[in-house]
Protein backbone atom coordinates (compact mmCIF):
# COMPACT_ATOMS: atom_id res chain seq x y z
CA UNK A 1 0.00 0.00 0.00
CA UNK A 2 1.32 3.43 -0.97
CA UNK A 3 1.22 5.98 1.84
CA UNK A 4 0.87 9.58 0.67
CA UNK A 5 1.36 12.23 3.32
CA UNK A 6 -0.18 15.67 2.96
CA UNK A 7 2.54 18.14 4.03
CA UNK A 8 1.91 21.79 4.73
CA UNK A 9 5.57 22.77 5.03
CA UNK A 10 9.08 21.79 4.00
CA UNK A 11 9.81 20.54 7.51
CA UNK A 12 6.71 18.33 7.39
CA UNK A 13 7.85 16.90 4.05
CA UNK A 14 11.26 16.05 5.48
CA UNK A 15 9.61 14.40 8.48
CA UNK A 16 7.26 12.42 6.24
CA UNK A 17 10.11 10.95 4.22
CA UNK A 18 12.07 10.18 7.38
CA UNK A 19 9.01 8.38 8.77
CA UNK A 20 8.73 6.15 5.69
CA UNK A 21 6.17 7.85 3.46
CA UNK A 22 6.10 6.70 -0.15
CA UNK A 23 4.93 10.00 -1.59
CA UNK A 24 3.88 13.46 -0.42
CA UNK A 25 1.31 15.99 -1.47
CA UNK A 26 2.88 19.38 -0.87
CA UNK A 27 0.69 22.35 0.01
CA UNK A 28 0.51 25.23 2.44
CA UNK A 29 -2.12 26.55 4.86
CA UNK A 30 -3.61 23.25 5.96
CA UNK A 31 -6.09 25.14 8.13
CA UNK A 32 -8.17 25.86 4.98
CA UNK A 33 -7.57 22.46 3.42
CA UNK A 34 -4.39 23.49 1.63
CA UNK A 35 -3.41 25.94 -1.10
CA UNK A 36 -0.51 26.06 -3.55
CA UNK A 37 2.83 26.47 -1.75
CA UNK A 38 5.48 28.98 -2.82
CA UNK A 39 7.76 28.04 -5.68
CA UNK A 40 10.73 28.29 -3.31
CA UNK A 41 9.20 25.69 -1.00
CA UNK A 42 8.39 23.45 -3.96
CA UNK A 43 11.92 23.68 -5.37
CA UNK A 44 13.62 23.06 -2.04
CA UNK A 45 11.32 20.13 -1.20
CA UNK A 46 11.99 18.45 -4.54
CA UNK A 47 15.74 19.00 -4.09
CA UNK A 48 15.83 17.51 -0.61
CA UNK A 49 13.43 14.56 -0.94
CA UNK A 50 14.05 11.25 -2.65
CA UNK A 51 10.35 10.28 -2.80
CA UNK A 52 7.83 11.69 -5.33
CA UNK A 53 6.45 15.16 -4.62
CA UNK A 54 2.93 15.91 -5.86
CA UNK A 55 1.92 19.58 -5.63
CA UNK A 56 -1.51 20.98 -4.81
CA UNK A 57 -2.73 23.58 -7.31
CA UNK A 58 -5.40 25.56 -5.48
CA UNK A 59 -5.22 29.37 -5.61
CA UNK A 60 -7.16 30.06 -2.41
CA UNK A 61 -9.25 28.52 0.34
CA UNK A 62 -13.02 28.28 0.13
CA UNK A 63 -15.01 26.78 -2.72
CA UNK A 64 -13.67 25.26 -5.93
CA UNK A 65 -15.40 27.50 -8.48
CA UNK A 66 -12.82 29.89 -9.84
CA UNK A 67 -12.79 33.14 -11.78
CA UNK A 68 -11.03 33.35 -15.12
CA UNK A 69 -8.09 35.13 -13.50
CA UNK A 70 -7.78 32.45 -10.81
CA UNK A 71 -7.95 29.69 -13.41
CA UNK A 72 -5.20 31.30 -15.47
CA UNK A 73 -3.01 31.47 -12.38
CA UNK A 74 -3.60 27.75 -11.77
CA UNK A 75 -2.40 26.94 -15.26
CA UNK A 76 0.73 29.02 -14.77
CA UNK A 77 1.38 27.25 -11.45
CA UNK A 78 1.23 23.88 -13.21
CA UNK A 79 3.73 25.02 -15.81
CA UNK A 80 6.15 26.15 -13.12
CA UNK A 81 5.71 22.95 -11.08
CA UNK A 82 6.61 20.90 -14.16
CA UNK A 83 9.71 23.03 -14.69
CA UNK A 84 10.70 22.55 -11.05
CA UNK A 85 10.51 18.77 -11.43
CA UNK A 86 7.50 17.75 -9.37
CA UNK A 87 6.14 14.23 -9.87
CA UNK A 88 2.40 14.89 -10.01
CA UNK A 89 -0.33 17.54 -9.94
CA UNK A 90 -3.26 17.66 -7.51
CA UNK A 91 -6.13 19.97 -8.46
CA UNK A 92 -9.68 20.24 -9.77
CA UNK A 93 -12.51 22.65 -10.55
CA UNK A 94 -16.24 22.54 -9.79
CA UNK A 95 -19.22 24.28 -11.35
CA UNK A 96 -21.58 26.42 -9.26
CA UNK A 97 -23.83 23.38 -8.75
CA UNK A 98 -20.83 21.43 -7.35
CA UNK A 99 -20.59 19.09 -10.32
CA UNK A 100 -17.13 18.63 -11.83
CA UNK A 101 -16.23 21.37 -14.30
CA UNK A 102 -15.14 18.88 -16.94
CA UNK A 103 -13.98 21.47 -19.46
CA UNK A 104 -11.63 23.26 -17.08
CA UNK A 105 -10.48 20.12 -15.32
CA UNK A 106 -9.62 18.56 -18.68
CA UNK A 107 -7.54 21.64 -19.48
CA UNK A 108 -5.58 21.10 -16.27
CA UNK A 109 -5.13 17.39 -16.95
CA UNK A 110 -3.84 18.04 -20.46
CA UNK A 111 -1.53 20.78 -19.22
CA UNK A 112 -0.16 18.50 -16.49
CA UNK A 113 0.92 15.77 -18.90
CA UNK A 114 3.07 13.72 -18.75
CA UNK A 115 2.58 14.03 -14.98
CA UNK A 116 -0.29 12.12 -13.34
CA UNK A 117 -3.25 14.22 -12.24
CA UNK A 118 -5.11 13.72 -8.95
CA UNK A 119 -8.57 15.26 -8.63
CA UNK A 120 -8.59 16.50 -5.05
CA UNK A 121 -11.21 16.54 -2.30
CA UNK A 122 -13.46 18.92 -4.20
CA UNK A 123 -14.84 15.50 -5.18
CA UNK A 124 -16.42 15.29 -1.73
CA UNK A 125 -18.85 18.05 -2.77
CA UNK A 126 -20.15 16.45 -5.97
CA UNK A 127 -23.84 15.45 -5.90
CA UNK A 128 -23.38 12.13 -7.72
CA UNK A 129 -19.98 10.59 -6.87
CA UNK A 130 -20.32 7.54 -9.11
CA UNK A 131 -21.21 9.68 -12.13
CA UNK A 132 -18.38 12.10 -11.40
CA UNK A 133 -15.88 9.28 -10.97
CA UNK A 134 -16.76 7.88 -14.39
CA UNK A 135 -16.48 11.34 -15.96
CA UNK A 136 -13.04 11.84 -14.42
CA UNK A 137 -12.00 8.43 -15.74
CA UNK A 138 -13.07 9.45 -19.23
CA UNK A 139 -11.05 12.66 -19.24
CA UNK A 140 -7.89 10.98 -17.97
CA UNK A 141 -7.52 11.72 -14.26
CA UNK A 142 -5.15 9.22 -12.65
CA UNK A 143 -6.76 9.22 -9.21
CA UNK A 144 -9.38 10.82 -6.99
CA UNK A 145 -8.58 11.93 -3.47
CA UNK A 146 -11.74 11.54 -1.39
CA UNK A 147 -12.95 10.90 2.14
CA UNK A 148 -16.09 9.24 0.84
CA UNK A 149 -17.98 12.53 1.28
CA UNK A 150 -17.64 12.38 5.06
CA UNK A 151 -15.51 14.34 7.51
CA UNK A 152 -13.01 11.48 7.53
CA UNK A 153 -12.35 8.47 5.35
CA UNK A 154 -13.24 5.90 8.00
CA UNK A 155 -16.75 7.35 8.24
CA UNK A 156 -16.95 7.35 4.45
CA UNK A 157 -15.45 3.90 3.92
CA UNK A 158 -18.61 2.33 2.47
CA UNK A 159 -18.81 4.86 -0.37
CA UNK A 160 -15.05 4.58 -0.82
CA UNK A 161 -15.32 0.81 -1.22
CA UNK A 162 -18.14 1.22 -3.73
CA UNK A 163 -16.10 3.67 -5.79
CA UNK A 164 -13.00 1.47 -5.52
CA UNK A 165 -14.87 -1.58 -6.82
CA UNK A 166 -16.52 0.32 -9.67
CA UNK A 167 -13.37 2.16 -10.78
CA UNK A 168 -11.75 0.91 -13.97
CA UNK A 169 -8.81 3.08 -14.99
CA UNK A 170 -8.76 5.46 -12.03
CA UNK A 171 -7.39 4.95 -8.51
CA UNK A 172 -9.43 5.88 -5.45
CA UNK A 173 -7.06 7.54 -2.99
CA UNK A 174 -8.79 7.29 0.38
CA UNK A 175 -7.88 10.26 2.53
CA UNK A 176 -8.63 12.24 5.69
CA UNK A 177 -8.27 10.96 9.23
CA UNK A 178 -6.51 7.70 8.43
CA UNK A 179 -4.17 6.58 11.20
CA UNK A 180 -2.46 3.55 12.69
CA UNK A 181 -5.67 2.54 14.44
CA UNK A 182 -7.91 2.37 11.36
CA UNK A 183 -5.54 1.75 8.43
CA UNK A 184 -6.21 -2.00 8.62
CA UNK A 185 -9.77 -1.42 7.42
CA UNK A 186 -8.47 0.22 4.23
CA UNK A 187 -5.88 -2.47 3.60
CA UNK A 188 -8.47 -5.20 4.08
CA UNK A 189 -10.81 -3.39 1.68
CA UNK A 190 -8.15 -3.61 -1.03
CA UNK A 191 -7.10 0.02 -1.37
CA UNK A 192 -3.72 0.38 -3.03
CA UNK A 193 -2.95 3.80 -1.60
CA UNK A 194 -4.07 6.07 1.23
CA UNK A 195 -3.62 9.76 2.03
CA UNK A 196 -3.27 11.35 5.46
CA UNK A 197 -1.40 14.17 7.20
CA UNK A 198 -0.20 12.59 10.50
CA UNK A 199 -0.19 16.07 12.04
CA UNK A 200 1.13 16.53 15.57
CA UNK A 201 0.58 19.90 17.21
CA UNK A 202 3.80 21.61 18.26
CA UNK A 203 4.18 24.53 20.66
CA UNK A 204 5.81 27.59 19.15
CA UNK A 205 6.72 31.16 20.00
CA UNK A 206 3.52 33.14 20.48
CA UNK A 207 2.94 36.83 21.00
CA UNK A 208 -0.12 38.39 22.59
CA UNK A 209 -1.00 39.88 19.19
CA UNK A 210 -2.51 37.04 17.07
CA UNK A 211 -1.85 36.85 13.35
CA UNK A 212 -5.08 35.03 12.43
CA UNK A 213 -8.54 36.39 11.68
CA UNK A 214 -11.14 33.99 13.11
CA UNK A 215 -13.93 35.36 10.89
CA UNK A 216 -11.92 34.37 7.81
CA UNK A 217 -12.00 30.72 8.90
CA UNK A 218 -15.78 30.44 8.61
CA UNK A 219 -16.33 27.67 6.03
CA UNK A 220 -19.61 29.24 4.91
CA UNK A 221 -17.94 32.46 3.77
CA UNK A 222 -14.81 33.51 1.91
CA UNK A 223 -12.82 36.65 2.63
CA UNK A 224 -12.18 38.70 -0.50
CA UNK A 225 -10.84 42.23 -0.93
CA UNK A 226 -13.60 44.69 -1.81
CA UNK A 227 -12.76 47.24 -4.47
CA UNK A 228 -15.45 49.52 -3.03
CA UNK A 229 -13.90 49.43 0.44
CA UNK A 230 -10.46 50.13 -1.01
CA UNK A 231 -11.87 53.02 -3.03
CA UNK A 232 -13.59 54.37 0.08
CA UNK A 233 -10.30 54.25 1.96
CA UNK A 234 -8.43 55.95 -0.88
CA UNK A 235 -11.11 58.63 -1.18
CA UNK A 236 -11.09 59.26 2.55
CA UNK A 237 -7.31 59.58 2.60
CA UNK A 238 -7.39 61.99 -0.32
CA UNK A 239 -9.93 64.14 1.50
CA UNK A 240 -7.81 64.51 4.64
mmCIF file of C-alpha atoms in Angstrom:
data_model
loop_
_atom_site.group_PDB
_atom_site.id
_atom_site.type_symbol
_atom_site.label_atom_id
_atom_site.label_comp_id
_atom_site.label_asym_id
_atom_site.label_seq_id
_atom_site.Cartn_x
_atom_site.Cartn_y
_atom_site.Cartn_z
ATOM 1 C CA UNK A 1 0.000 0.000 0.000
ATOM 2 C CA UNK A 2 1.320 3.432 -0.970
ATOM 3 C CA UNK A 3 1.218 5.977 1.841
ATOM 4 C CA UNK A 4 0.870 9.576 0.665
ATOM 5 C CA UNK A 5 1.362 12.228 3.324
ATOM 6 C CA UNK A 6 -0.177 15.673 2.960
ATOM 7 C CA UNK A 7 2.536 18.136 4.033
ATOM 8 C CA UNK A 8 1.915 21.794 4.734
ATOM 9 C CA UNK A 9 5.571 22.770 5.027
ATOM 10 C CA UNK A 10 9.082 21.786 3.999
ATOM 11 C CA UNK A 11 9.808 20.540 7.509
ATOM 12 C CA UNK A 12 6.708 18.334 7.386
ATOM 13 C CA UNK A 13 7.848 16.902 4.050
ATOM 14 C CA UNK A 14 11.265 16.046 5.481
ATOM 15 C CA UNK A 15 9.612 14.402 8.479
ATOM 16 C CA UNK A 16 7.262 12.418 6.240
ATOM 17 C CA UNK A 17 10.112 10.952 4.225
ATOM 18 C CA UNK A 18 12.066 10.180 7.378
ATOM 19 C CA UNK A 19 9.013 8.376 8.766
ATOM 20 C CA UNK A 20 8.733 6.149 5.690
ATOM 21 C CA UNK A 21 6.169 7.852 3.464
ATOM 22 C CA UNK A 22 6.097 6.696 -0.150
ATOM 23 C CA UNK A 23 4.925 10.004 -1.589
ATOM 24 C CA UNK A 24 3.881 13.456 -0.415
ATOM 25 C CA UNK A 25 1.308 15.988 -1.474
ATOM 26 C CA UNK A 26 2.877 19.380 -0.867
ATOM 27 C CA UNK A 27 0.694 22.353 0.006
ATOM 28 C CA UNK A 28 0.514 25.233 2.439
ATOM 29 C CA UNK A 29 -2.123 26.552 4.856
ATOM 30 C CA UNK A 30 -3.614 23.248 5.956
ATOM 31 C CA UNK A 31 -6.093 25.142 8.132
ATOM 32 C CA UNK A 32 -8.165 25.863 4.981
ATOM 33 C CA UNK A 33 -7.567 22.462 3.416
ATOM 34 C CA UNK A 34 -4.386 23.493 1.629
ATOM 35 C CA UNK A 35 -3.408 25.940 -1.096
ATOM 36 C CA UNK A 36 -0.513 26.055 -3.554
ATOM 37 C CA UNK A 37 2.830 26.471 -1.753
ATOM 38 C CA UNK A 38 5.477 28.981 -2.820
ATOM 39 C CA UNK A 39 7.759 28.040 -5.678
ATOM 40 C CA UNK A 40 10.734 28.291 -3.312
ATOM 41 C CA UNK A 41 9.205 25.689 -0.999
ATOM 42 C CA UNK A 42 8.392 23.450 -3.961
ATOM 43 C CA UNK A 43 11.923 23.680 -5.372
ATOM 44 C CA UNK A 44 13.624 23.060 -2.037
ATOM 45 C CA UNK A 45 11.319 20.130 -1.202
ATOM 46 C CA UNK A 46 11.993 18.450 -4.541
ATOM 47 C CA UNK A 47 15.736 19.002 -4.092
ATOM 48 C CA UNK A 48 15.827 17.514 -0.608
ATOM 49 C CA UNK A 49 13.433 14.564 -0.941
ATOM 50 C CA UNK A 50 14.046 11.246 -2.654
ATOM 51 C CA UNK A 51 10.352 10.277 -2.802
ATOM 52 C CA UNK A 52 7.826 11.689 -5.326
ATOM 53 C CA UNK A 53 6.454 15.161 -4.621
ATOM 54 C CA UNK A 54 2.929 15.910 -5.858
ATOM 55 C CA UNK A 55 1.917 19.580 -5.629
ATOM 56 C CA UNK A 56 -1.512 20.983 -4.813
ATOM 57 C CA UNK A 57 -2.733 23.575 -7.307
ATOM 58 C CA UNK A 58 -5.400 25.564 -5.478
ATOM 59 C CA UNK A 59 -5.220 29.370 -5.606
ATOM 60 C CA UNK A 60 -7.163 30.059 -2.406
ATOM 61 C CA UNK A 61 -9.248 28.521 0.338
ATOM 62 C CA UNK A 62 -13.022 28.278 0.133
ATOM 63 C CA UNK A 63 -15.007 26.783 -2.717
ATOM 64 C CA UNK A 64 -13.672 25.261 -5.929
ATOM 65 C CA UNK A 65 -15.403 27.500 -8.479
ATOM 66 C CA UNK A 66 -12.816 29.891 -9.841
ATOM 67 C CA UNK A 67 -12.787 33.138 -11.776
ATOM 68 C CA UNK A 68 -11.027 33.347 -15.120
ATOM 69 C CA UNK A 69 -8.088 35.127 -13.500
ATOM 70 C CA UNK A 70 -7.783 32.446 -10.812
ATOM 71 C CA UNK A 71 -7.945 29.687 -13.410
ATOM 72 C CA UNK A 72 -5.203 31.299 -15.472
ATOM 73 C CA UNK A 73 -3.010 31.473 -12.382
ATOM 74 C CA UNK A 74 -3.597 27.754 -11.766
ATOM 75 C CA UNK A 75 -2.403 26.940 -15.261
ATOM 76 C CA UNK A 76 0.727 29.019 -14.770
ATOM 77 C CA UNK A 77 1.379 27.247 -11.449
ATOM 78 C CA UNK A 78 1.225 23.879 -13.206
ATOM 79 C CA UNK A 79 3.728 25.020 -15.812
ATOM 80 C CA UNK A 80 6.155 26.149 -13.118
ATOM 81 C CA UNK A 81 5.706 22.950 -11.084
ATOM 82 C CA UNK A 82 6.611 20.900 -14.158
ATOM 83 C CA UNK A 83 9.714 23.027 -14.690
ATOM 84 C CA UNK A 84 10.703 22.549 -11.046
ATOM 85 C CA UNK A 85 10.511 18.772 -11.427
ATOM 86 C CA UNK A 86 7.500 17.748 -9.370
ATOM 87 C CA UNK A 87 6.138 14.233 -9.874
ATOM 88 C CA UNK A 88 2.399 14.894 -10.014
ATOM 89 C CA UNK A 89 -0.329 17.535 -9.940
ATOM 90 C CA UNK A 90 -3.264 17.660 -7.506
ATOM 91 C CA UNK A 91 -6.130 19.969 -8.460
ATOM 92 C CA UNK A 92 -9.685 20.242 -9.767
ATOM 93 C CA UNK A 93 -12.510 22.651 -10.547
ATOM 94 C CA UNK A 94 -16.244 22.544 -9.792
ATOM 95 C CA UNK A 95 -19.225 24.282 -11.348
ATOM 96 C CA UNK A 96 -21.578 26.421 -9.265
ATOM 97 C CA UNK A 97 -23.832 23.380 -8.747
ATOM 98 C CA UNK A 98 -20.828 21.427 -7.349
ATOM 99 C CA UNK A 99 -20.588 19.090 -10.325
ATOM 100 C CA UNK A 100 -17.134 18.630 -11.833
ATOM 101 C CA UNK A 101 -16.227 21.369 -14.302
ATOM 102 C CA UNK A 102 -15.144 18.883 -16.937
ATOM 103 C CA UNK A 103 -13.975 21.467 -19.459
ATOM 104 C CA UNK A 104 -11.627 23.258 -17.081
ATOM 105 C CA UNK A 105 -10.477 20.116 -15.316
ATOM 106 C CA UNK A 106 -9.620 18.556 -18.681
ATOM 107 C CA UNK A 107 -7.535 21.635 -19.479
ATOM 108 C CA UNK A 108 -5.584 21.105 -16.267
ATOM 109 C CA UNK A 109 -5.133 17.386 -16.955
ATOM 110 C CA UNK A 110 -3.838 18.038 -20.462
ATOM 111 C CA UNK A 111 -1.533 20.779 -19.223
ATOM 112 C CA UNK A 112 -0.162 18.501 -16.489
ATOM 113 C CA UNK A 113 0.918 15.770 -18.901
ATOM 114 C CA UNK A 114 3.072 13.717 -18.755
ATOM 115 C CA UNK A 115 2.581 14.026 -14.979
ATOM 116 C CA UNK A 116 -0.292 12.116 -13.338
ATOM 117 C CA UNK A 117 -3.252 14.224 -12.236
ATOM 118 C CA UNK A 118 -5.112 13.721 -8.948
ATOM 119 C CA UNK A 119 -8.570 15.258 -8.633
ATOM 120 C CA UNK A 120 -8.591 16.502 -5.049
ATOM 121 C CA UNK A 121 -11.215 16.543 -2.300
ATOM 122 C CA UNK A 122 -13.455 18.921 -4.196
ATOM 123 C CA UNK A 123 -14.842 15.496 -5.176
ATOM 124 C CA UNK A 124 -16.423 15.290 -1.729
ATOM 125 C CA UNK A 125 -18.848 18.046 -2.767
ATOM 126 C CA UNK A 126 -20.151 16.454 -5.969
ATOM 127 C CA UNK A 127 -23.844 15.449 -5.895
ATOM 128 C CA UNK A 128 -23.381 12.128 -7.723
ATOM 129 C CA UNK A 129 -19.985 10.594 -6.869
ATOM 130 C CA UNK A 130 -20.318 7.537 -9.112
ATOM 131 C CA UNK A 131 -21.213 9.679 -12.131
ATOM 132 C CA UNK A 132 -18.380 12.103 -11.405
ATOM 133 C CA UNK A 133 -15.883 9.278 -10.970
ATOM 134 C CA UNK A 134 -16.757 7.881 -14.389
ATOM 135 C CA UNK A 135 -16.482 11.337 -15.957
ATOM 136 C CA UNK A 136 -13.038 11.845 -14.424
ATOM 137 C CA UNK A 137 -11.996 8.435 -15.744
ATOM 138 C CA UNK A 138 -13.075 9.448 -19.226
ATOM 139 C CA UNK A 139 -11.045 12.664 -19.240
ATOM 140 C CA UNK A 140 -7.892 10.983 -17.968
ATOM 141 C CA UNK A 141 -7.518 11.719 -14.263
ATOM 142 C CA UNK A 142 -5.150 9.220 -12.647
ATOM 143 C CA UNK A 143 -6.761 9.223 -9.209
ATOM 144 C CA UNK A 144 -9.383 10.816 -6.993
ATOM 145 C CA UNK A 145 -8.584 11.934 -3.466
ATOM 146 C CA UNK A 146 -11.736 11.536 -1.392
ATOM 147 C CA UNK A 147 -12.945 10.900 2.137
ATOM 148 C CA UNK A 148 -16.094 9.241 0.843
ATOM 149 C CA UNK A 149 -17.980 12.525 1.284
ATOM 150 C CA UNK A 150 -17.639 12.380 5.063
ATOM 151 C CA UNK A 151 -15.506 14.342 7.514
ATOM 152 C CA UNK A 152 -13.010 11.482 7.527
ATOM 153 C CA UNK A 153 -12.354 8.466 5.355
ATOM 154 C CA UNK A 154 -13.243 5.899 8.005
ATOM 155 C CA UNK A 155 -16.750 7.350 8.241
ATOM 156 C CA UNK A 156 -16.949 7.354 4.451
ATOM 157 C CA UNK A 157 -15.452 3.904 3.917
ATOM 158 C CA UNK A 158 -18.606 2.328 2.466
ATOM 159 C CA UNK A 159 -18.807 4.857 -0.367
ATOM 160 C CA UNK A 160 -15.045 4.583 -0.819
ATOM 161 C CA UNK A 161 -15.319 0.810 -1.219
ATOM 162 C CA UNK A 162 -18.139 1.219 -3.729
ATOM 163 C CA UNK A 163 -16.096 3.669 -5.792
ATOM 164 C CA UNK A 164 -13.004 1.471 -5.516
ATOM 165 C CA UNK A 165 -14.866 -1.578 -6.817
ATOM 166 C CA UNK A 166 -16.521 0.317 -9.668
ATOM 167 C CA UNK A 167 -13.375 2.164 -10.783
ATOM 168 C CA UNK A 168 -11.748 0.908 -13.974
ATOM 169 C CA UNK A 169 -8.810 3.082 -14.987
ATOM 170 C CA UNK A 170 -8.758 5.455 -12.027
ATOM 171 C CA UNK A 171 -7.389 4.951 -8.509
ATOM 172 C CA UNK A 172 -9.432 5.882 -5.450
ATOM 173 C CA UNK A 173 -7.063 7.540 -2.992
ATOM 174 C CA UNK A 174 -8.790 7.294 0.380
ATOM 175 C CA UNK A 175 -7.878 10.258 2.526
ATOM 176 C CA UNK A 176 -8.628 12.237 5.694
ATOM 177 C CA UNK A 177 -8.271 10.957 9.231
ATOM 178 C CA UNK A 178 -6.511 7.696 8.425
ATOM 179 C CA UNK A 179 -4.166 6.584 11.204
ATOM 180 C CA UNK A 180 -2.458 3.549 12.690
ATOM 181 C CA UNK A 181 -5.665 2.538 14.439
ATOM 182 C CA UNK A 182 -7.906 2.365 11.358
ATOM 183 C CA UNK A 183 -5.535 1.751 8.431
ATOM 184 C CA UNK A 184 -6.205 -2.001 8.619
ATOM 185 C CA UNK A 185 -9.772 -1.416 7.417
ATOM 186 C CA UNK A 186 -8.469 0.223 4.233
ATOM 187 C CA UNK A 187 -5.880 -2.472 3.598
ATOM 188 C CA UNK A 188 -8.474 -5.204 4.083
ATOM 189 C CA UNK A 189 -10.810 -3.392 1.683
ATOM 190 C CA UNK A 190 -8.153 -3.612 -1.034
ATOM 191 C CA UNK A 191 -7.099 0.024 -1.368
ATOM 192 C CA UNK A 192 -3.718 0.376 -3.032
ATOM 193 C CA UNK A 193 -2.953 3.801 -1.599
ATOM 194 C CA UNK A 194 -4.065 6.072 1.234
ATOM 195 C CA UNK A 195 -3.621 9.760 2.034
ATOM 196 C CA UNK A 196 -3.266 11.353 5.460
ATOM 197 C CA UNK A 197 -1.401 14.168 7.202
ATOM 198 C CA UNK A 198 -0.203 12.591 10.498
ATOM 199 C CA UNK A 199 -0.192 16.070 12.038
ATOM 200 C CA UNK A 200 1.125 16.531 15.570
ATOM 201 C CA UNK A 201 0.579 19.904 17.209
ATOM 202 C CA UNK A 202 3.803 21.615 18.264
ATOM 203 C CA UNK A 203 4.182 24.528 20.657
ATOM 204 C CA UNK A 204 5.811 27.590 19.152
ATOM 205 C CA UNK A 205 6.716 31.156 20.002
ATOM 206 C CA UNK A 206 3.525 33.142 20.482
ATOM 207 C CA UNK A 207 2.939 36.829 21.003
ATOM 208 C CA UNK A 208 -0.119 38.390 22.590
ATOM 209 C CA UNK A 209 -0.998 39.884 19.186
ATOM 210 C CA UNK A 210 -2.514 37.038 17.069
ATOM 211 C CA UNK A 211 -1.853 36.848 13.348
ATOM 212 C CA UNK A 212 -5.081 35.032 12.433
ATOM 213 C CA UNK A 213 -8.536 36.395 11.683
ATOM 214 C CA UNK A 214 -11.144 33.990 13.114
ATOM 215 C CA UNK A 215 -13.927 35.361 10.894
ATOM 216 C CA UNK A 216 -11.920 34.368 7.812
ATOM 217 C CA UNK A 217 -11.999 30.722 8.897
ATOM 218 C CA UNK A 218 -15.779 30.444 8.611
ATOM 219 C CA UNK A 219 -16.335 27.670 6.033
ATOM 220 C CA UNK A 220 -19.611 29.237 4.906
ATOM 221 C CA UNK A 221 -17.942 32.458 3.775
ATOM 222 C CA UNK A 222 -14.811 33.507 1.907
ATOM 223 C CA UNK A 223 -12.825 36.649 2.626
ATOM 224 C CA UNK A 224 -12.176 38.705 -0.497
ATOM 225 C CA UNK A 225 -10.842 42.227 -0.934
ATOM 226 C CA UNK A 226 -13.601 44.688 -1.812
ATOM 227 C CA UNK A 227 -12.761 47.243 -4.470
ATOM 228 C CA UNK A 228 -15.447 49.518 -3.025
ATOM 229 C CA UNK A 229 -13.901 49.431 0.436
ATOM 230 C CA UNK A 230 -10.464 50.131 -1.014
ATOM 231 C CA UNK A 231 -11.870 53.022 -3.030
ATOM 232 C CA UNK A 232 -13.586 54.372 0.077
ATOM 233 C CA UNK A 233 -10.296 54.248 1.962
ATOM 234 C CA UNK A 234 -8.433 55.953 -0.879
ATOM 235 C CA UNK A 235 -11.107 58.634 -1.181
ATOM 236 C CA UNK A 236 -11.091 59.262 2.545
ATOM 237 C CA UNK A 237 -7.313 59.575 2.599
ATOM 238 C CA UNK A 238 -7.395 61.989 -0.318
ATOM 239 C CA UNK A 239 -9.930 64.143 1.498
ATOM 240 C CA UNK A 240 -7.810 64.506 4.637
#
